[in-house]
Tab-separated table of C-alpha atoms and ligand atoms in Angstrom:
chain	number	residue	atom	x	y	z
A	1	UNK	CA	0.000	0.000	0.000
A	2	UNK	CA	1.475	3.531	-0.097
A	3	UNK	CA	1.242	5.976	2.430
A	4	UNK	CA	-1.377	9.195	2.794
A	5	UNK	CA	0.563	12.506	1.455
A	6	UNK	CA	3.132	13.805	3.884
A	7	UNK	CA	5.457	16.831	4.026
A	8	UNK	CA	8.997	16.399	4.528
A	9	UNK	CA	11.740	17.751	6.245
A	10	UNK	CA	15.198	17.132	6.870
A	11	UNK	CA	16.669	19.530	9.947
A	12	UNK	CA	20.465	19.700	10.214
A	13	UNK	CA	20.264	20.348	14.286
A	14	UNK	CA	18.897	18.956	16.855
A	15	UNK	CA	17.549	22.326	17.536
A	16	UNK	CA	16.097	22.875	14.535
A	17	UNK	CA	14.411	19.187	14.939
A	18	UNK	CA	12.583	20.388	17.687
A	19	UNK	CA	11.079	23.720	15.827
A	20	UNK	CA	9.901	21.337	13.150
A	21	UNK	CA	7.853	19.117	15.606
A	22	UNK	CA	6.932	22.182	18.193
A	23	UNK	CA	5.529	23.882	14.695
A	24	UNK	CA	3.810	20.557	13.955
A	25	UNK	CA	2.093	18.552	16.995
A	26	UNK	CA	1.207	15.629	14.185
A	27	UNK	CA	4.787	15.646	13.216
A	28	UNK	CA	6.504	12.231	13.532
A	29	UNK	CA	10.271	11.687	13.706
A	30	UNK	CA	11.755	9.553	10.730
A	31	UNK	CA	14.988	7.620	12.217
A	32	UNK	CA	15.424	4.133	10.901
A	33	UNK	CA	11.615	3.768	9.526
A	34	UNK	CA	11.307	0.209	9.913
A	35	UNK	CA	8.816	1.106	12.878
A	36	UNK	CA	7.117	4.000	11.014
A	37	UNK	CA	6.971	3.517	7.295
A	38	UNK	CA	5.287	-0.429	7.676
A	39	UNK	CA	2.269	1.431	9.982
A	40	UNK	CA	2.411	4.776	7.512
A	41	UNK	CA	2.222	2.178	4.008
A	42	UNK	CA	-0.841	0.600	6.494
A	43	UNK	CA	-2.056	3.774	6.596
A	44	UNK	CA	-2.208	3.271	10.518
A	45	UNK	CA	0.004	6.712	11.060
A	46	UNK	CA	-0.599	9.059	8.490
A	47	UNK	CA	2.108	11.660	9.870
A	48	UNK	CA	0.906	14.739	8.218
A	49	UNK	CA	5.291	15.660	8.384
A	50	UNK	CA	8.187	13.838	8.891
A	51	UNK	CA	11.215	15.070	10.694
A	52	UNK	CA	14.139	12.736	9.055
A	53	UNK	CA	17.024	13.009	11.578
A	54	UNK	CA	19.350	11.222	9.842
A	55	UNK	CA	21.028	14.351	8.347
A	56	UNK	CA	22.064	15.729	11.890
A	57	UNK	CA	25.485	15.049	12.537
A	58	UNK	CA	26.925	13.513	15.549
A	59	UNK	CA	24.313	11.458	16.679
A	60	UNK	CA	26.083	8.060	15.945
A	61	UNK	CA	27.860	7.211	18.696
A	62	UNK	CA	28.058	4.071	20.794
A	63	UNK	CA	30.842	5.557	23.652
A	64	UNK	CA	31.311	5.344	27.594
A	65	UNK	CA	31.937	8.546	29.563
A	66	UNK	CA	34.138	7.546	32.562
A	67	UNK	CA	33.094	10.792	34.116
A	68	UNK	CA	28.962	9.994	34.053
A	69	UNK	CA	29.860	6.660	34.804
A	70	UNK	CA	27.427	5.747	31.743
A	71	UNK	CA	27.528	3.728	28.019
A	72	UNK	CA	26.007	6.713	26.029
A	73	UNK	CA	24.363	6.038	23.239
A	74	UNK	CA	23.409	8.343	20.361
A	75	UNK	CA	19.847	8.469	18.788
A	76	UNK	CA	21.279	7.443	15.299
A	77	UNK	CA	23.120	4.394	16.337
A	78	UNK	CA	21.607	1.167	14.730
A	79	UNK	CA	21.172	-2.102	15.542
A	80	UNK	CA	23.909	-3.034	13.851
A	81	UNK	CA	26.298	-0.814	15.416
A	82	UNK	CA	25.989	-3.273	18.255
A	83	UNK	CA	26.153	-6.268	16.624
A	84	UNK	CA	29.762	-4.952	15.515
A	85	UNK	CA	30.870	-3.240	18.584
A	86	UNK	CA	34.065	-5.254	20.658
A	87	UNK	CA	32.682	-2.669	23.769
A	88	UNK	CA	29.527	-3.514	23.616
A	89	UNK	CA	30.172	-8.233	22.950
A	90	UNK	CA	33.141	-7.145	25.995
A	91	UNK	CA	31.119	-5.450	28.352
A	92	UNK	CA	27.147	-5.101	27.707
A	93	UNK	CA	26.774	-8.781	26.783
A	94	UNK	CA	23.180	-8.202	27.316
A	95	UNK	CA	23.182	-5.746	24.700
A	96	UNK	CA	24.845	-7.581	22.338
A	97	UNK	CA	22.854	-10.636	23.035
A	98	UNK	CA	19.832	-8.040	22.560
A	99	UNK	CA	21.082	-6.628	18.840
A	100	UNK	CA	22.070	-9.790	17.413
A	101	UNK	CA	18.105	-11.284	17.516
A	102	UNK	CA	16.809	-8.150	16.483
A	103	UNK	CA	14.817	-8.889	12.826
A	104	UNK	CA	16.835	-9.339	9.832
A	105	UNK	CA	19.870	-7.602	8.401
A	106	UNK	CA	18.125	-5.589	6.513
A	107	UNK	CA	15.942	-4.359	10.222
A	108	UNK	CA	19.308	-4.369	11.703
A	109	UNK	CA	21.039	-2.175	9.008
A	110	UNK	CA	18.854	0.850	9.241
A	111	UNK	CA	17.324	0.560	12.779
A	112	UNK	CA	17.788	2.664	15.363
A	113	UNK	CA	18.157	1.180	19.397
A	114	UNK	CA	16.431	4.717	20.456
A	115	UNK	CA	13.867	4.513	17.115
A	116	UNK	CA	12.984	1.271	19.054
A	117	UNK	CA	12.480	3.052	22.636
A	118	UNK	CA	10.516	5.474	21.100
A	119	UNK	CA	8.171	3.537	19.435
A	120	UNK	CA	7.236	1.409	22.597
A	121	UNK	CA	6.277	-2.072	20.911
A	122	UNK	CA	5.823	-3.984	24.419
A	123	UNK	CA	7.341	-6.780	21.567
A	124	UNK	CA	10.825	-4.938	21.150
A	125	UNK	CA	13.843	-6.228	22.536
A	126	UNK	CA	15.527	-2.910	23.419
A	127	UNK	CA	12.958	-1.611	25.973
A	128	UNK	CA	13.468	-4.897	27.855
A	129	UNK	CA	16.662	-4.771	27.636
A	130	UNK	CA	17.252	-1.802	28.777
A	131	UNK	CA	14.501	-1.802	32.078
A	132	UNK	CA	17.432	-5.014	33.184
A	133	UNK	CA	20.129	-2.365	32.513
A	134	UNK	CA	18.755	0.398	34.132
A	135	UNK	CA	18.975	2.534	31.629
A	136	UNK	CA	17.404	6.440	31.140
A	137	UNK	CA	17.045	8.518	28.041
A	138	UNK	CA	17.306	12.210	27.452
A	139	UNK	CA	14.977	14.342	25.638
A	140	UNK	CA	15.414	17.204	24.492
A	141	UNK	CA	12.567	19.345	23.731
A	142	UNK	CA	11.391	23.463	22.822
A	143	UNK	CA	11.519	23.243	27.023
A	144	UNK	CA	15.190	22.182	27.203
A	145	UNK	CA	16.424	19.050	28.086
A	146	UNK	CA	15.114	16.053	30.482
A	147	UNK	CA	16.663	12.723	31.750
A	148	UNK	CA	13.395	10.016	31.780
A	149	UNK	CA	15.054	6.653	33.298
A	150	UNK	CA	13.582	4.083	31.223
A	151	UNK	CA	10.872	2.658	33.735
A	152	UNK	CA	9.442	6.051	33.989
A	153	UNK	CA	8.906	5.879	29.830
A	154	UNK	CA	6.221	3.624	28.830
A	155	UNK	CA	2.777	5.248	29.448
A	156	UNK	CA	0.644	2.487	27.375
A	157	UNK	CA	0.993	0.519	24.293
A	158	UNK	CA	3.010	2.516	21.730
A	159	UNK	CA	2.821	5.405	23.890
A	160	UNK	CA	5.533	6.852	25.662
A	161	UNK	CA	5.650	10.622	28.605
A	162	UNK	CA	7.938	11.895	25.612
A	163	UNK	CA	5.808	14.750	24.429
A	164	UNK	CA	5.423	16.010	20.947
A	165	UNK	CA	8.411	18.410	20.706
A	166	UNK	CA	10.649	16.353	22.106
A	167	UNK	CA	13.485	14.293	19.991
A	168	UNK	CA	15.379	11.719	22.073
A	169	UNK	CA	18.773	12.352	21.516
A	170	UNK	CA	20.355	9.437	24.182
A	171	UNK	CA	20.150	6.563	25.814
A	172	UNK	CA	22.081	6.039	28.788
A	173	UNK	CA	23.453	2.379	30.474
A	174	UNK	CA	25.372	2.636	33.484
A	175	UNK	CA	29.144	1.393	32.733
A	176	UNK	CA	29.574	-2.248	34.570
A	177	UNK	CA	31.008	-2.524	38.097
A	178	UNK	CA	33.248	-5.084	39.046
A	179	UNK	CA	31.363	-8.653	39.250
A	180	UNK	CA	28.501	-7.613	36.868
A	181	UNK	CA	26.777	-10.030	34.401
A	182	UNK	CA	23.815	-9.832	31.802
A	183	UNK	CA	22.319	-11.708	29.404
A	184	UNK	CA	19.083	-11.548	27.561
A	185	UNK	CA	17.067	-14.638	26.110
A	186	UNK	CA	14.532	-14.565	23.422
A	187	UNK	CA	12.209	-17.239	22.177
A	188	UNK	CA	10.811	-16.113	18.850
A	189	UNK	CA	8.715	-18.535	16.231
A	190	UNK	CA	11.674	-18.592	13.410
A	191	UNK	CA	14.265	-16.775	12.887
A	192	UNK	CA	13.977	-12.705	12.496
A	193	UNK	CA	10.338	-13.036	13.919
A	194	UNK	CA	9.387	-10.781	17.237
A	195	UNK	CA	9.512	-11.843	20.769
A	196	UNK	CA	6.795	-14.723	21.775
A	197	UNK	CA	9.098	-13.761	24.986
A	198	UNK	CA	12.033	-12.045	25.639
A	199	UNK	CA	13.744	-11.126	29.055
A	200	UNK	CA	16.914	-8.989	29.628
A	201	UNK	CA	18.344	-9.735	33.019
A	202	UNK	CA	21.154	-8.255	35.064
A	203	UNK	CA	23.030	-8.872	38.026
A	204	UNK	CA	26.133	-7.454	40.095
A	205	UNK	CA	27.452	-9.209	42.780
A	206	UNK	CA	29.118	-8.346	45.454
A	207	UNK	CA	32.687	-8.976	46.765
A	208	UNK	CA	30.864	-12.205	48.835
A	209	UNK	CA	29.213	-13.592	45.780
A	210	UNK	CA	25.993	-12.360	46.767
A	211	UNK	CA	23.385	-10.555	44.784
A	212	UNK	CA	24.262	-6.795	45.195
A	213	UNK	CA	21.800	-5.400	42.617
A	214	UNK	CA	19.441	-6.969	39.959
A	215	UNK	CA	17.718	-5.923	36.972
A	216	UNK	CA	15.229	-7.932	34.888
A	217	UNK	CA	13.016	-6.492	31.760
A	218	UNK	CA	10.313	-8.320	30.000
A	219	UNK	CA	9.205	-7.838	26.377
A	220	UNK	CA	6.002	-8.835	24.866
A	221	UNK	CA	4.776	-10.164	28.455
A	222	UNK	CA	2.153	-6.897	29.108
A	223	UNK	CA	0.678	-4.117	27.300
A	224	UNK	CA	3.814	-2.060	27.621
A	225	UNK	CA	7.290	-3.358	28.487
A	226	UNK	CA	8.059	-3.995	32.217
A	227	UNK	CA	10.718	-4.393	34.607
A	228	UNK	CA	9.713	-7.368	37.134
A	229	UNK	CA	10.696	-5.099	40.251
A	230	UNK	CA	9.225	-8.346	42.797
A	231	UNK	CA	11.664	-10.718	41.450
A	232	UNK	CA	14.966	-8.155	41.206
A	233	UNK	CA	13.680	-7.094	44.836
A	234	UNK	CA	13.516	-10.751	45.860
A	235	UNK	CA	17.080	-11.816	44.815
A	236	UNK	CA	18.874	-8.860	46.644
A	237	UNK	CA	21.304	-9.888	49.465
A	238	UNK	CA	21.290	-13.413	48.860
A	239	UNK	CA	23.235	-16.080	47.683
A	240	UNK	CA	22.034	-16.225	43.748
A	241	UNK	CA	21.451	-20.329	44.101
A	242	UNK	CA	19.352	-22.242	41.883
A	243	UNK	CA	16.332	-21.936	44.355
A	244	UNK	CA	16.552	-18.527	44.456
A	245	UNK	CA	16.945	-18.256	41.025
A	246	UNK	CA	14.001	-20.399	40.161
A	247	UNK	CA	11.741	-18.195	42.693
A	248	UNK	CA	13.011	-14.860	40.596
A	249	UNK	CA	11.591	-17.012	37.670
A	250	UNK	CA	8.296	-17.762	39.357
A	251	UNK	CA	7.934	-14.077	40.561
A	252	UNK	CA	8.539	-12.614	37.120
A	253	UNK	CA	6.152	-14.974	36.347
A	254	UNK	CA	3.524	-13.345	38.124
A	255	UNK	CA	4.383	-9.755	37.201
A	256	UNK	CA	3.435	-11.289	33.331
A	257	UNK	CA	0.198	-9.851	31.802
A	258	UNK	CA	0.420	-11.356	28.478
A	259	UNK	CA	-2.147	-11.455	25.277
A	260	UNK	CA	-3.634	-14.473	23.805
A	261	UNK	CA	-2.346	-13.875	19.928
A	262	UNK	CA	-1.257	-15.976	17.251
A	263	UNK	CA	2.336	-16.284	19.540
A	264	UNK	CA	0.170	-18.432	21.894
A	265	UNK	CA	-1.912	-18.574	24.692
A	266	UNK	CA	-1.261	-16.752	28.233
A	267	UNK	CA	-0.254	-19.738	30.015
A	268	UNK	CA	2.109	-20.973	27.789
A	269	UNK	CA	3.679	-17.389	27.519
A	270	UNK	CA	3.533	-16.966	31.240
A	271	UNK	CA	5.435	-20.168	31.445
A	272	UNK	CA	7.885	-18.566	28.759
A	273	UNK	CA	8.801	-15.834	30.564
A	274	UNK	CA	9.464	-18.315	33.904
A	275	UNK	CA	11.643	-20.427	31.558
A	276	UNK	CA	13.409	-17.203	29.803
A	277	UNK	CA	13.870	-15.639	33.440
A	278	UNK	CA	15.728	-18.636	34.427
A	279	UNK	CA	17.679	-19.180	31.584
A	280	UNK	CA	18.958	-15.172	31.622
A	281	UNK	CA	19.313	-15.182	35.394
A	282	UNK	CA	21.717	-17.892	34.871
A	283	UNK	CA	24.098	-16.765	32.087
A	284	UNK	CA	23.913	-12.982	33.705
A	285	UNK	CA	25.343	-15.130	36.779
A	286	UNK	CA	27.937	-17.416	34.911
A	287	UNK	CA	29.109	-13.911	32.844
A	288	UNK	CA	29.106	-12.263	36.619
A	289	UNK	CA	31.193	-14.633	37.794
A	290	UNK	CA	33.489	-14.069	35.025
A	291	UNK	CA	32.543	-16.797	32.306
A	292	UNK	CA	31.005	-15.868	28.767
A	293	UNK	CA	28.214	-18.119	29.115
B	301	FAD	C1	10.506	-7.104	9.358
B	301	FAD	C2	10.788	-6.447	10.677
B	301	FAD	C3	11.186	-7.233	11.742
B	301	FAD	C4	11.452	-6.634	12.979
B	301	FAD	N1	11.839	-7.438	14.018
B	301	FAD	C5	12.103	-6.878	15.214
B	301	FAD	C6	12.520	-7.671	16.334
B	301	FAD	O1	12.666	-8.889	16.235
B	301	FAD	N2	12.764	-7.040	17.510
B	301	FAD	C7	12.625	-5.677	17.655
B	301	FAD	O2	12.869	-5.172	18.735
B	301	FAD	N3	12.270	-4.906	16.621
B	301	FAD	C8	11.996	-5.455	15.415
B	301	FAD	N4	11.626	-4.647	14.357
B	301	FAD	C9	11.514	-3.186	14.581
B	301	FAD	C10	12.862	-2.512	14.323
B	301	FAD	O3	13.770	-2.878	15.339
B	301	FAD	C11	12.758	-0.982	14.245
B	301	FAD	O4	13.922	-0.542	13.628
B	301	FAD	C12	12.641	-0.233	15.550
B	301	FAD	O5	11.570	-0.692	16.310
B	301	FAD	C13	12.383	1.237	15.347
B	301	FAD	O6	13.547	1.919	15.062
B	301	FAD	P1	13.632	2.867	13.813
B	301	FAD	O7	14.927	3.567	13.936
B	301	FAD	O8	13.404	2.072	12.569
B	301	FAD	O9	12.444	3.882	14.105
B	301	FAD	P2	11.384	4.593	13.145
B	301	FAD	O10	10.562	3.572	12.446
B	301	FAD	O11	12.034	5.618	12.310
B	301	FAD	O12	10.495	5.323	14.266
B	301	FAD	C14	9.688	4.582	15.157
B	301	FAD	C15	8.906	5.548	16.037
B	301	FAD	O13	9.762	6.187	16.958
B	301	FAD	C16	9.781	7.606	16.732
B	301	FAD	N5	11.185	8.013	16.855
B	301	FAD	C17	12.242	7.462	16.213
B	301	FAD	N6	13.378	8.024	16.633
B	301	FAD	C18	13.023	8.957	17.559
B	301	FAD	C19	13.765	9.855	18.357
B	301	FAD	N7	15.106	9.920	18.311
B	301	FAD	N8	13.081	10.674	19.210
B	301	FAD	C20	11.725	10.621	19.286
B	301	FAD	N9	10.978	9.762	18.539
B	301	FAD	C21	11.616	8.949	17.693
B	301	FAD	C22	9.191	7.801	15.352
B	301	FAD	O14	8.571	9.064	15.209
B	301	FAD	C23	8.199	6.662	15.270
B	301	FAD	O15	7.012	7.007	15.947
B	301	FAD	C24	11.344	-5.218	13.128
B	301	FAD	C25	10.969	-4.439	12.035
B	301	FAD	C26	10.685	-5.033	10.821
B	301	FAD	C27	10.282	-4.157	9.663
């Protein structure tokens, strides 16, 4: 199909990004389009402008900042970008786990990890991966600039608290401390299909081997994607054994909310997202513990 008429714009700033989408509340931001341009061609969005950042320089950058303590991560870095990145396989294995079952090449090629936040498909891998890391974004918008941690973000299905003006320019991961581990597991119906299930899962240990800190994201498992706050409360200052481990499972378990869909029925994805909680939990805690599970 081919998409209603649309104006189009390509801004050189990020400054000038915002004008064009304070100017034009409809407006939608054009980054990778493999989000956008399928639901436009639908005629689902019919954007009456688009604001195509990918003219605005320095905005593709995958790069830690000793000083913020933080990965930092530029709106216009793809999926790929990841997939390639020795900093990101050496040190955000969950992120690189994350890229590398993202779609196709083609997907991976052209889109963007914060096109992907934006968008707020409770079935994308970055949100949940990114609720285990803890991660924030920054907006910038015609009322300056904002830091939104990433569990503050998703309002409702495909709906985000970014408002209209605002471009996301970053997302932030804090840099690894010693004895930290992630992993994230996705079970998907063949190969470059969406999440039946996906869970990104984090933990940092401390110098005793117990569980210092934990982070666990869930995609596709609710209307919006979710961090399983019982289950990361639950394995806090303890020993991360199997039993433990296996009651995280259960607990994220019971934060689940899925859909019956053509993925399959609630049960059998509730029971998915025990499995997958399991199965990250323990490669986040081999990887802590200084393996490459
Ligand atoms: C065949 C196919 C398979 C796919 N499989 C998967 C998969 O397995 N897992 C997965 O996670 N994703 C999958 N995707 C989605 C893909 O990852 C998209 O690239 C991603 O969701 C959106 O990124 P984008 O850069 O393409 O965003 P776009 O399509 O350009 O934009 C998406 C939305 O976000 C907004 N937006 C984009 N950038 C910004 C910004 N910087 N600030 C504010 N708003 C912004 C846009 O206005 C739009 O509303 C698939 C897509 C296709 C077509």
């Amino acid at each position: 199909m081919i998409p209603a008429a649309f104006r189009y714009a390509a801004p050189r700033s990020v400054a000038e990004a915002v004008d064009l989408l304070r100017g034009n509340e409809d407006a939608k931001v054009l980054a990778g389009g493999h989000s956008l341009l399928p639901l436009m061609k639908l005629r689902l969005a019919n954007p009456p402008v688009l604001v195509d950042i990918n003219r605005i320089p320095d905005l593709n950058y995958i790069r830690e900042d000793a000083q913020l303590g933080q990965l930092r991560i530029g709106a216009l870095a793809r999926h790929i970008d990841f997939e390639r990145s020795d900093l990101i396989r050496q040190r955000y294995p969950m992120l690189w786990d994350a890229a590398r079952g993202i779609g196709d090449p083609l997907v991976r090629n052209r889109g963007t990890l914060a096109g992907a936040v934006a968008h707020a498909d409770p079935a994308a891998d970055w949100p949940a991966a990114l609720l285990g890391a803890d991660g924030e974004v920054v907006a910038f918008g015609s009322k300056g600039e904002r830091v939104i941690p990433i569990r503050e973000l998703y309002v409702a299905i495909l709906t985000t608290s970014l408002t209209s003006d605002e471009l996301l320019t970053e997302v932030r991961v804090p840099m690894p401390q010693a004895r930290t581990g992630g992993a994230y597991e996705k079970l998907e119906r063949k190969v470059g299909d969406y999440a039946v299930i996906g869970v990104g899962a984090q933990l940092v240990l401390d110098a005793s081997g117990d569980v210092a800190h934990a982070g666990i994201g869930l995609c596709n498992a609710a209307s919006t994607s979710i961090k399983a706050t019982g289950a990361e409360a639950f394995l806090v200052a303890k020993p991360p054994a199997p039993d433990n481990i296996n009651e995280a499972a259960r607990l994220a378990m019971e934060a689940a909310d899925p859909v019956d869909d053509d993925r399959g029925p609630i049960d059998y994805k509730r029971a998915m997202v025990r499995e997958l909680t399991r199965r990250a939990l323990r490669r986040a805690l081999a990887r802590a513990q200084g393996g490459m599970a």
